[in-house]
Structure formats: structure tokens, C-alpha cells
CSV table of C-alpha atoms in Angstrom, one decimal:
chain,number,residue,atom,x,y,z
A,1,MET,CA,26.5,183.5,132.2
A,2,LYS,CA,26.8,182.2,135.7
A,3,ASN,CA,23.5,183.8,136.7
A,4,GLU,CA,21.8,182.3,133.6
A,5,TYR,CA,23.1,178.8,134.5
A,6,ILE,CA,21.8,179.2,138.1
A,7,LYS,CA,18.5,180.4,136.7
A,8,ARG,CA,18.1,177.3,134.5
A,9,ILE,CA,18.9,175.0,137.5
A,10,SER,CA,16.3,176.7,139.6
A,11,GLN,CA,13.7,176.3,136.9
A,12,SER,CA,14.6,172.6,136.6
A,13,ILE,CA,14.2,172.1,140.3
A,14,VAL,CA,10.8,173.8,140.2
A,15,PHE,CA,9.6,171.6,137.4
A,16,LEU,CA,10.8,168.5,139.2
A,17,LEU,CA,8.9,169.6,142.4
A,18,ILE,CA,5.7,170.2,140.4
A,19,GLY,CA,6.1,166.9,138.7
A,20,SER,CA,6.5,165.1,142.0
A,21,VAL,CA,3.4,166.7,143.4
A,22,LEU,CA,1.4,165.8,140.4
A,23,LEU,CA,2.6,162.2,140.6
A,24,LEU,CA,1.7,162.1,144.3
A,25,LEU,CA,-1.8,163.4,143.6
A,26,SER,CA,-2.2,160.9,140.8
A,27,SER,CA,-1.1,158.1,143.2
A,28,CYS,CA,-3.6,159.2,145.8
A,29,GLU,CA,-6.4,159.3,143.2
A,30,ASN,CA,-5.5,155.8,142.0
A,31,ASP,CA,-5.4,154.5,145.6
A,32,SER,CA,-8.9,155.8,146.2
A,33,TYR,CA,-10.3,154.6,142.8
A,34,GLU,CA,-13.0,152.0,143.1
A,35,PHE,CA,-14.1,149.8,140.3
A,36,GLU,CA,-17.6,150.3,139.2
A,37,LEU,CA,-19.6,148.2,136.8
A,38,THR,CA,-21.2,150.1,133.9
A,39,ASP,CA,-24.5,149.4,132.0
A,40,GLY,CA,-24.9,148.5,128.4
A,41,ASN,CA,-23.0,145.9,126.4
A,42,PRO,CA,-19.3,145.5,125.8
A,43,GLU,CA,-17.6,145.4,122.5
A,44,VAL,CA,-14.3,143.7,121.7
A,45,PHE,CA,-12.3,145.1,118.8
A,46,TYR,CA,-9.4,142.7,119.0
A,47,VAL,CA,-7.3,140.5,121.4
A,48,ARG,CA,-3.6,141.0,121.9
A,49,LEU,CA,-0.7,139.9,124.1
A,50,THR,CA,0.0,141.8,127.3
A,51,ASP,CA,3.7,142.3,126.6
A,52,PRO,CA,4.0,146.0,125.3
A,53,GLU,CA,6.7,144.9,122.8
A,54,SER,CA,4.2,142.5,121.3
A,55,ALA,CA,1.1,144.7,121.6
A,56,ASP,CA,0.8,144.8,117.8
A,57,SER,CA,0.5,141.0,117.6
A,58,LEU,CA,-3.2,140.3,117.4
A,59,LEU,CA,-4.5,136.9,118.5
A,60,VAL,CA,-7.3,134.7,117.3
A,61,ALA,CA,-6.4,131.9,119.7
A,62,ALA,CA,-4.4,131.2,122.9
A,63,TYR,CA,-3.4,128.3,125.0
A,64,MET,CA,-5.0,127.5,128.3
A,65,ASP,CA,-3.7,129.6,131.2
A,66,ASP,CA,-2.2,132.2,128.8
A,67,VAL,CA,-2.6,135.8,129.8
A,68,ILE,CA,-4.3,137.9,127.1
A,69,CYS,CA,-5.7,141.4,126.8
A,70,LEU,CA,-9.1,142.2,125.3
A,71,VAL,CA,-9.3,145.6,123.7
A,72,GLY,CA,-12.6,147.3,123.1
A,73,SER,CA,-15.2,149.6,124.6
A,74,ASN,CA,-17.4,149.5,127.7
A,75,LEU,CA,-15.5,146.4,129.1
A,76,ARG,CA,-16.4,147.4,132.6
A,77,SER,CA,-19.9,146.2,131.8
A,78,ILE,CA,-18.7,142.6,131.8
A,79,ARG,CA,-20.2,140.7,134.8
A,80,GLU,CA,-18.9,137.2,133.7
A,81,LEU,CA,-16.6,136.0,131.0
A,82,TYR,CA,-16.5,132.5,129.4
A,83,PHE,CA,-14.1,130.8,127.0
A,84,ASN,CA,-16.3,128.2,125.3
A,85,ASP,CA,-18.1,126.8,128.4
A,86,GLN,CA,-15.4,127.5,130.9
A,87,LYS,CA,-15.7,130.5,133.2
A,88,ALA,CA,-12.7,132.8,133.6
A,89,VAL,CA,-11.7,134.6,136.8
A,90,LEU,CA,-12.0,138.3,136.5
A,91,ASN,CA,-9.8,140.7,138.5
A,92,THR,CA,-11.2,144.2,138.5
A,93,SER,CA,-7.7,145.6,139.0
A,94,PHE,CA,-7.1,144.7,135.4
A,95,ILE,CA,-10.3,145.9,133.9
A,96,THR,CA,-10.8,149.4,132.3
A,97,ASP,CA,-13.4,150.7,129.9
A,98,ASN,CA,-11.0,149.8,127.0
A,99,THR,CA,-8.9,146.9,128.2
A,100,LEU,CA,-9.4,143.6,130.1
A,101,ILE,CA,-6.5,141.4,131.1
A,102,VAL,CA,-7.4,137.8,131.9
A,103,ASN,CA,-6.1,134.2,132.1
A,104,VAL,CA,-7.5,131.7,129.7
A,105,PRO,CA,-9.2,129.0,131.9
A,106,LYS,CA,-7.0,125.9,132.6
A,107,THR,CA,-9.9,123.5,132.3
A,108,ILE,CA,-10.5,121.8,128.9
A,109,PRO,CA,-14.0,122.7,127.6
A,110,ASP,CA,-16.7,120.1,127.4
A,111,GLU,CA,-18.3,121.9,124.5
A,112,VAL,CA,-16.1,123.8,122.0
A,113,SER,CA,-17.7,126.8,120.3
A,114,ASN,CA,-14.5,128.7,119.7
A,115,LYS,CA,-16.0,131.9,121.2
A,116,ILE,CA,-15.6,134.2,124.1
A,117,TYR,CA,-18.9,135.0,125.9
A,118,MET,CA,-19.2,138.3,127.8
A,119,VAL,CA,-22.2,138.5,130.1
A,120,SER,CA,-23.5,142.0,130.8
A,121,SER,CA,-26.5,143.3,132.7
A,122,GLU,CA,-28.4,143.4,129.4
A,123,ASP,CA,-27.2,140.5,127.2
A,124,THR,CA,-24.5,138.0,126.4
A,125,VAL,CA,-22.1,139.2,123.7
A,126,SER,CA,-19.8,136.7,121.8
A,127,TYR,CA,-16.5,137.1,120.1
A,128,GLU,CA,-14.7,134.6,117.9
A,129,PHE,CA,-11.7,133.1,119.7
A,130,SER,CA,-10.2,129.6,120.0
A,131,VAL,CA,-8.7,128.0,123.1
A,132,LEU,CA,-5.7,125.8,122.2
A,133,VAL,CA,-5.0,122.7,124.3
A,134,PRO,CA,-1.2,121.9,124.7
A,135,ASN,CA,0.5,118.7,123.7
A,136,PRO,CA,0.8,116.2,126.5
A,137,VAL,CA,3.4,117.2,129.1
A,138,VAL,CA,5.3,114.2,130.6
A,139,ASN,CA,7.2,115.3,133.7
A,140,SER,CA,8.0,112.1,135.6
A,141,MET,CA,7.6,108.4,136.0
A,142,SER,CA,6.8,106.3,139.1
A,143,CYS,CA,9.9,104.1,138.4
A,144,GLU,CA,12.3,104.7,135.6
A,145,TYR,CA,13.8,101.3,136.0
A,146,ALA,CA,10.6,99.3,136.0
A,147,HIS,CA,10.8,95.8,134.4
A,148,VAL,CA,8.9,94.6,131.4
A,149,GLY,CA,5.5,93.5,132.5
A,150,ASN,CA,5.4,95.9,135.5
A,151,GLU,CA,2.7,98.5,135.8
A,152,VAL,CA,4.0,102.1,136.0
A,153,SER,CA,2.5,105.6,136.0
A,154,ILE,CA,3.7,108.7,134.2
A,155,TYR,CA,2.7,112.2,135.6
A,156,GLY,CA,2.2,115.5,133.8
A,157,ASP,CA,-0.8,117.2,132.2
A,158,TYR,CA,-3.1,117.2,129.2
A,159,PHE,CA,-3.4,113.4,128.9
A,160,ILE,CA,-6.6,113.6,126.8
A,161,ASP,CA,-8.1,110.4,125.6
A,162,ASP,CA,-10.5,111.4,122.8
A,163,PRO,CA,-13.0,108.8,121.6
A,164,ASN,CA,-12.0,109.5,118.0
A,165,VAL,CA,-8.3,109.9,118.6
A,166,PRO,CA,-7.3,107.7,121.6
A,167,LEU,CA,-4.2,108.5,123.7
A,168,THR,CA,-1.1,106.5,122.7
A,169,ILE,CA,2.3,105.9,124.3
A,170,ASN,CA,5.5,104.9,122.6
A,171,MET,CA,8.6,103.8,124.4
A,172,ALA,CA,12.1,104.4,123.0
A,173,GLY,CA,12.8,102.5,119.9
A,174,ASN,CA,9.2,103.2,118.7
A,175,VAL,CA,7.9,100.4,120.9
A,176,PRO,CA,4.1,100.9,121.4
A,177,VAL,CA,2.4,100.5,124.8
A,178,THR,CA,-0.4,98.0,124.2
A,179,GLN,CA,-1.8,97.9,127.8
A,180,ILE,CA,-2.9,101.3,129.2
A,181,THR,CA,-4.7,100.6,132.5
A,182,SER,CA,-6.0,104.0,133.4
A,183,ILE,CA,-6.0,107.6,132.0
A,184,GLU,CA,-6.5,110.8,134.0
A,185,LYS,CA,-5.7,114.3,132.8
A,186,THR,CA,-2.5,114.4,134.9
A,187,LYS,CA,-1.6,110.7,135.2
A,188,VAL,CA,-1.5,107.6,133.0
A,189,SER,CA,-0.8,104.1,134.1
A,190,PHE,CA,0.3,101.3,131.8
A,191,ILE,CA,2.3,98.0,131.5
A,192,ILE,CA,5.9,98.2,130.3
A,193,PRO,CA,5.9,96.4,126.9
A,194,GLU,CA,8.3,93.8,125.6
A,195,GLY,CA,11.2,95.4,123.7
A,196,ALA,CA,11.1,98.7,125.7
A,197,GLN,CA,14.5,100.4,125.3
A,198,LYS,CA,16.4,103.0,127.1
A,199,GLY,CA,15.3,106.5,126.2
A,200,TYR,CA,12.5,109.0,126.0
A,201,ILE,CA,8.8,108.2,126.1
A,202,ASN,CA,6.4,109.9,123.7
A,203,VAL,CA,2.7,110.4,124.5
A,204,ALA,CA,0.3,111.5,121.7
A,205,SER,CA,-3.2,112.9,122.0
A,206,ILE,CA,-5.6,114.5,119.7
A,207,TYR,CA,-3.7,117.8,120.4
A,208,GLY,CA,-0.2,116.6,119.5
A,209,THR,CA,2.8,114.6,120.9
A,210,GLY,CA,4.8,115.3,124.0
A,211,ARG,CA,8.2,113.8,124.8
A,212,SER,CA,9.1,112.9,128.4
A,213,LYS,CA,11.4,115.1,130.4
A,214,PHE,CA,13.3,112.0,131.5
A,215,GLN,CA,14.6,108.8,130.1
A,216,TYR,CA,13.4,105.3,130.8
A,217,LEU,CA,16.4,103.1,132.1
A,218,ASP,CA,18.4,106.3,132.3
A,219,ASP,CA,22.1,105.5,133.0
A,220,ARG,CA,23.6,109.0,132.2
A,221,GLY,CA,25.7,110.3,135.0
A,222,MET,CA,25.6,107.0,137.0
A,223,ILE,CA,27.6,107.3,140.2
A,224,LEU,CA,26.6,104.1,142.1
A,225,ASP,CA,24.7,101.1,140.8
A,226,TRP,CA,26.4,98.6,143.3
A,227,ASP,CA,27.1,96.2,140.4
A,228,ASN,CA,29.8,98.0,138.4
A,229,LEU,CA,30.1,101.2,140.5
A,230,ASN,CA,30.4,100.8,144.3
A,231,ALA,CA,31.7,102.8,147.3
A,232,SER,CA,34.6,100.6,148.2
A,233,GLY,CA,37.5,102.4,149.8
A,234,GLY,CA,35.4,104.3,152.2
A,235,TRP,CA,35.1,103.5,155.9
A,236,ARG,CA,31.7,102.2,155.1
A,237,SER,CA,30.9,101.0,151.6
A,238,GLY,CA,27.4,100.1,152.6
A,239,VAL,CA,25.5,96.8,153.2
A,240,ILE,CA,24.8,95.3,149.8
A,241,ARG,CA,21.8,93.1,149.1
A,242,ASN,CA,20.0,91.9,145.9
A,243,ASP,CA,17.0,89.8,147.1
A,244,ASN,CA,16.5,90.4,150.8
A,245,PRO,CA,14.2,92.1,151.9
A,246,VAL,CA,13.2,92.9,148.3
A,247,GLU,CA,14.2,91.8,144.9
A,248,GLY,CA,16.7,94.2,143.3
A,249,ILE,CA,15.4,96.6,140.6
A,250,SER,CA,18.6,96.1,138.6
A,251,GLY,CA,21.0,93.8,140.5
A,252,ASP,CA,22.6,94.8,143.8
A,253,TYR,CA,21.5,97.6,145.9
A,254,VAL,CA,22.6,99.3,149.2
A,255,TYR,CA,20.5,98.4,152.3
A,256,PHE,CA,19.9,100.7,155.3
A,257,ASN,CA,18.3,99.2,158.5
A,258,GLY,CA,18.3,99.7,162.2
A,259,GLU,CA,16.5,101.6,164.9
A,260,MET,CA,15.9,105.3,164.3
A,261,GLN,CA,14.8,107.4,167.3
A,262,GLY,CA,12.2,110.1,166.9
A,263,GLU,CA,14.1,112.9,168.5
A,264,VAL,CA,15.9,115.1,165.9
A,265,GLY,CA,19.6,114.2,165.8
A,266,ALA,CA,19.3,111.5,168.5
A,267,THR,CA,20.4,108.6,166.3
A,268,TRP,CA,24.0,108.1,165.1
A,269,ASN,CA,24.1,104.7,163.4
A,270,GLU,CA,26.7,104.8,160.7
A,271,ASP,CA,27.0,101.1,160.3
A,272,GLY,CA,23.3,100.7,159.6
A,273,PHE,CA,22.5,103.8,157.7
A,274,SER,CA,25.4,105.1,155.6
A,275,PHE,CA,28.0,104.6,152.9
A,276,ASN,CA,31.0,106.8,152.0
A,277,LEU,CA,32.2,107.1,148.4
A,278,TRP,CA,35.5,108.9,148.6
A,279,GLY,CA,36.7,109.6,145.0
A,280,VAL,CA,40.4,109.3,145.7
A,281,SER,CA,40.1,106.1,147.7
A,282,ASN,CA,37.6,104.5,145.2
A,283,GLY,CA,39.8,105.1,142.2
A,284,ARG,CA,37.5,107.6,140.5
A,285,PRO,CA,39.1,110.1,138.1
A,286,GLU,CA,40.1,113.3,139.8
A,287,GLY,CA,37.5,115.9,139.7
A,288,ASP,CA,33.7,115.9,140.1
A,289,LEU,CA,31.5,112.8,139.6
A,290,PHE,CA,29.4,114.5,136.9
A,291,ASN,CA,29.8,117.1,134.2
A,292,THR,CA,26.4,118.8,134.3
A,293,PRO,CA,26.4,122.3,135.8
A,294,VAL,CA,25.1,122.0,139.4
A,295,GLU,CA,22.3,124.6,138.8
A,296,GLU,CA,21.0,122.4,135.8
A,297,ALA,CA,21.4,119.0,137.4
A,298,VAL,CA,19.1,116.6,139.2
A,299,MET,CA,20.1,113.6,141.5
A,300,LYS,CA,17.9,110.6,140.8
A,301,PHE,CA,17.8,107.2,142.5
A,302,GLU,CA,15.4,104.3,142.9
A,303,ILE,CA,14.2,103.5,146.4
A,304,ASN,CA,12.2,100.7,148.0
A,305,VAL,CA,11.0,101.1,151.6
A,306,PRO,CA,9.1,98.0,152.7
A,307,GLN,CA,9.3,98.8,156.5
A,308,ALA,CA,8.1,102.2,157.6
A,309,TRP,CA,10.5,105.1,157.9
A,310,SER,CA,9.3,107.8,160.3
A,311,ALA,CA,12.4,109.6,161.8
A,312,GLY,CA,15.7,111.0,160.6
A,313,ALA,CA,16.6,112.6,157.3
A,314,MET,CA,18.5,111.2,154.3
A,315,GLN,CA,21.7,113.3,154.4
A,316,MET,CA,23.1,113.4,150.8
A,317,ILE,CA,26.6,115.0,151.0
A,318,PHE,CA,28.9,115.7,148.1
A,319,THR,CA,32.6,116.0,149.2
A,320,PRO,CA,35.8,117.1,147.3
A,321,TRP,CA,37.5,114.3,145.3
A,322,GLY,CA,40.6,114.3,147.7
A,323,LEU,CA,38.7,114.1,151.0
A,324,SER,CA,39.0,110.7,152.7
A,325,GLY,CA,39.7,109.1,156.1
A,326,THR,CA,37.3,111.2,158.1
A,327,ASN,CA,33.6,111.5,158.8
A,328,ALA,CA,33.7,114.9,160.4
A,329,TYR,CA,31.9,116.4,157.4
A,330,ILE,CA,28.7,114.6,158.3
A,331,TYR,CA,28.2,116.7,161.4
A,332,ASP,CA,30.0,119.8,160.0
A,333,ASP,CA,27.2,122.4,159.7
A,334,SER,CA,29.2,124.4,157.2
A,335,MET,CA,29.1,121.5,154.7
A,336,PRO,CA,26.0,121.9,152.4
A,337,ARG,CA,23.9,118.9,151.6
A,338,GLY,CA,20.5,117.6,150.5
A,339,VAL,CA,18.2,116.8,153.4
A,340,TRP,CA,15.3,114.6,152.4
A,341,GLU,CA,12.4,113.6,154.8
A,342,PRO,CA,9.7,112.0,152.7
A,343,TRP,CA,7.9,110.7,155.9
A,344,ALA,CA,7.4,114.2,157.3
A,345,VAL,CA,4.3,114.9,155.1
A,346,THR,CA,2.2,112.0,156.5
A,347,GLY,CA,4.3,110.9,159.5
A,348,SER,CA,5.4,107.7,157.9
A,349,TYR,CA,6.9,106.6,154.6
A,350,THR,CA,6.7,103.3,152.7
A,351,THR,CA,6.7,102.4,149.1
A,352,GLU,CA,4.8,99.9,147.0
A,353,GLY,CA,7.9,98.5,145.3
A,354,TRP,CA,10.6,100.5,143.7
A,355,VAL,CA,10.0,104.2,142.9
A,356,THR,CA,12.2,106.9,141.4
A,357,VAL,CA,13.2,109.9,143.5
A,358,SER,CA,14.3,113.2,141.9
A,359,ILE,CA,16.0,116.0,143.8
A,360,PRO,CA,17.5,119.1,142.1
A,361,LEU,CA,21.1,119.6,143.1
A,362,SER,CA,20.2,123.3,143.6
A,363,ASP,CA,18.5,122.0,146.8
A,364,PHE,CA,21.8,120.6,148.2
A,365,LYS,CA,22.3,123.8,150.3
A,366,TYR,CA,21.4,122.9,153.9
A,367,THR,CA,22.9,122.0,157.2
A,368,ARG,CA,22.1,118.6,158.7
A,369,PHE,CA,19.2,120.3,160.5
A,370,GLY,CA,17.8,122.0,157.4
A,371,TYR,CA,19.2,125.5,157.9
A,372,PRO,CA,20.2,127.3,154.6
A,373,LEU,CA,23.7,127.5,153.3
A,374,GLU,CA,25.4,128.5,150.1
A,375,LEU,CA,25.5,125.9,147.4
A,376,ALA,CA,28.9,124.2,147.1
A,377,SER,CA,30.9,125.4,144.1
A,378,GLU,CA,32.3,123.3,141.2
A,379,GLY,CA,35.2,121.1,142.4
A,380,ASN,CA,33.4,119.9,145.5
A,381,TYR,CA,31.5,117.0,144.0
A,382,GLY,CA,34.1,114.3,143.7
A,383,GLY,CA,32.7,112.1,146.6
A,384,LEU,CA,29.3,111.2,147.9
A,385,THR,CA,28.0,110.1,151.3
A,386,PHE,CA,24.4,109.0,152.2
A,387,PHE,CA,23.6,108.9,155.9
A,388,VAL,CA,20.2,108.8,157.6
A,389,HIS,CA,20.7,111.2,160.6
A,390,ALA,CA,19.4,114.5,162.1
A,391,GLY,CA,16.9,116.3,160.0
A,392,ILE,CA,14.3,119.0,160.3
A,393,ASN,CA,11.2,117.5,162.0
A,394,PRO,CA,10.9,115.3,165.0
A,395,GLY,CA,9.5,111.9,164.1
A,396,THR,CA,8.6,108.6,165.8
A,397,THR,CA,10.9,105.8,166.7
A,398,CYS,CA,11.0,103.2,163.9
A,399,ASN,CA,13.0,100.3,162.5
A,400,PRO,CA,12.9,101.1,158.8
A,401,GLU,CA,14.3,99.1,155.8
A,402,ILE,CA,15.5,101.4,153.1
A,403,CYS,CA,16.9,100.0,149.8
A,404,ILE,CA,18.6,102.3,147.3
A,405,ASP,CA,19.9,101.8,143.8
A,406,ASN,CA,21.1,103.6,140.6
A,407,ILE,CA,22.3,106.9,142.1
A,408,ARG,CA,22.9,109.2,139.2
A,409,VAL,CA,23.1,112.9,138.3
A,410,VAL,CA,21.3,113.9,135.1
A,411,PRO,CA,20.5,117.2,133.3
A,412,ALA,CA,17.2,118.8,134.3
A,413,GLU,CA,14.9,118.8,131.2
């Protein structure tokens, strides 16, 4: 019995070795395989999804940029592939005689024929297939606190203004936008109408309606608005203004100003460039300042920079509710934070009025010099300090004016 057991094990080992060799040979053959075009015309039997679990789901249409699989014969004869009048990018690594995997082009066709065109060396073969254009996607707004009568822009995709079905925008409360000033595929500008209310914005095109991933006048998760919620109780509660150097977007705002040196970490100007909100000293309820899970949350605020900012980073530091009476955490490089340098892209940063800034809290995981740390765990978000200091990139000496309002944490949508 023992000998028979050993014999079976030996046979299994032999089979495993043979299988390994065959796999190795197969891999070598695949590595040396070169794609070659064939003659003749292709034929498509059907189109399906690439997910094996959904392979039985046949398609007659797909959205732009979807990945689909053409199933047929002699597909290696295809030189070019078009969806309507838009050329697709072919990757020979995903083409065999019987299958062809391709992304539907992202460009909206000028002429819609609802066909796929396959160009071979001999002819152009067509196959009935429709390309679907998504509903408008509304990702962000230039200023979520813009006043009635102000011009704003929303950003996203598929803002299609069809001559027969014009693009429309409705503010919360079903208040229509009556003055659209410009329309591009990824950006629409318009005037905030009378009666606009807090809430989501809907954009409708010939292809459907899309709801914004933000709210106009969003006050969810408000931490500091400098009118009803301030940073009193900290060593520095911030310099508060409402009309100098700019008019407030919604009442009072905090104002940063002073000289910033270009060398990284050279400037330490707490009086001119910081505030400390300490939860315990400010009378905030014990615990974190917001309820949204950190991984699903976004910090937003409005900012106006009339004088150029070209050095130093905005350090945005959450601290535990009970921490107070110290500023050591600002230069403690074990304390994770958000580090924002909007000037680093072009060398200088100013704004044309108030704009909304959005930073995922999942990005609050750096030292003051931008080195990576672990994200702070729940229970470490009961206080908040802003301080322009240190950073990642050297800049140029400047004397910026930075106005900030409506600091809030909202769910990412």
C-alpha cells in the first residue's frame, strides 16, 4: 500500500513537470508571436462585453469609451475601424482571427450612421451598431457661493447643445438658467438667476439629464464661516475682514497677508498666515468636526487671491478635539496634513474673484514638506489649523493676500 502511494506521488510529480515544461514552451511561443495582417474581408457575427461572466450578453450599442469585443472571422484583416465617422485605436495585442477588443471612441460623431466600419485591404465592411452618448456629467463649479447675477462656470463632460434640443440648466428649486454665456463639451458658463436656491444643479441635453456632484451654496459639514462659526479660543483666531481687500463672498472671511520668502521652510509668520481652531477651547462638541468617513470626504472652501502667491504651502492640519495650548504640531513631521501649493504649476497664483477649492481628505497624509505619511484615524479631526508655511517646491519671494471662507467637509459624490 505504501509503495502504491509513493508510485502515485511520483506520477503526479512527473505530470506536474511535464505541464510546467509545456507552459514554458507555450509562453516562449507567445513571446515570439508577431501579429500579421491577413487578406480578405472580415466578418462580425456579434458584439459582446469583455467580462467573461457577461460574455453571453450580446450588444447592439455601447457608450463612448466602453470596451467591447467583436466576435467573428478573419478579424486580423482589419486595417482601420470606425464607429460612425470616428476612428478607433487598434491594439494588435487584442486582435485575433476571431476576436477584436477595442474602446469605443470618446469623440461624439459628426455624422451618425449607427454602424461600425471595418476597412480591409479589399473593401470596407459595415456592421449595425449604435454609439450612445452619456447624460451630461457635472463635476464641479467655479464658485459654489457665487451671488445672483454673477457669471460662473461648471465643469464636466458631454455638454451638448443640439440645434433641435438646446442645452438647459436648472438650479435647485427648479429655477431655470436664462443666460448661458458659452457652451463647450467640458465647460458651460452662465449667470446665476434670481431665485437660485441651495442644492443640486441639473443639466439637460438631447442625450438626457445629469445632476451635479456638488451643491450650490453647500453648507453641509460647515466648520468655519467666520460669521457664526469662528476659531476663537486658539492662540490665533485669524485676521477677519469682510470688504478689504475684497468684498466677502458671504459675510466675514479670514485674511492672510505678509511676506513669504521663496526658500522652502524659510518663512514662519504665524500672525500673518494662520488660525488655530481648537475644539475644546472653542466650545465645539467633543469628537470630530464632521461625520463623513475620512475616505469618503472632501474639504471645500472659497478662496480669493488678489495679490500673487508664489511661495509656501497651505498647511491644513486636523488635530484631536482635546489638543490646545501648543503649536508644536505645525512643525511635527509625524502629524499628517494636506499640503496645497496652487502656485507651483505656473509659478504664481491669483484668482479672478472667489473660487471654490476641493481637496479630498484622503490627501491629508503628508509632512509639512510633502513626504508621505499614514492618514490620521477617526478621532483625530476635532480641531483645524491653516498655516502657510514650508511646502514642497521652492518659490519666489512674494507678499500675497489670501482670503478664505466657508471651510467645510462634505461627502464626495
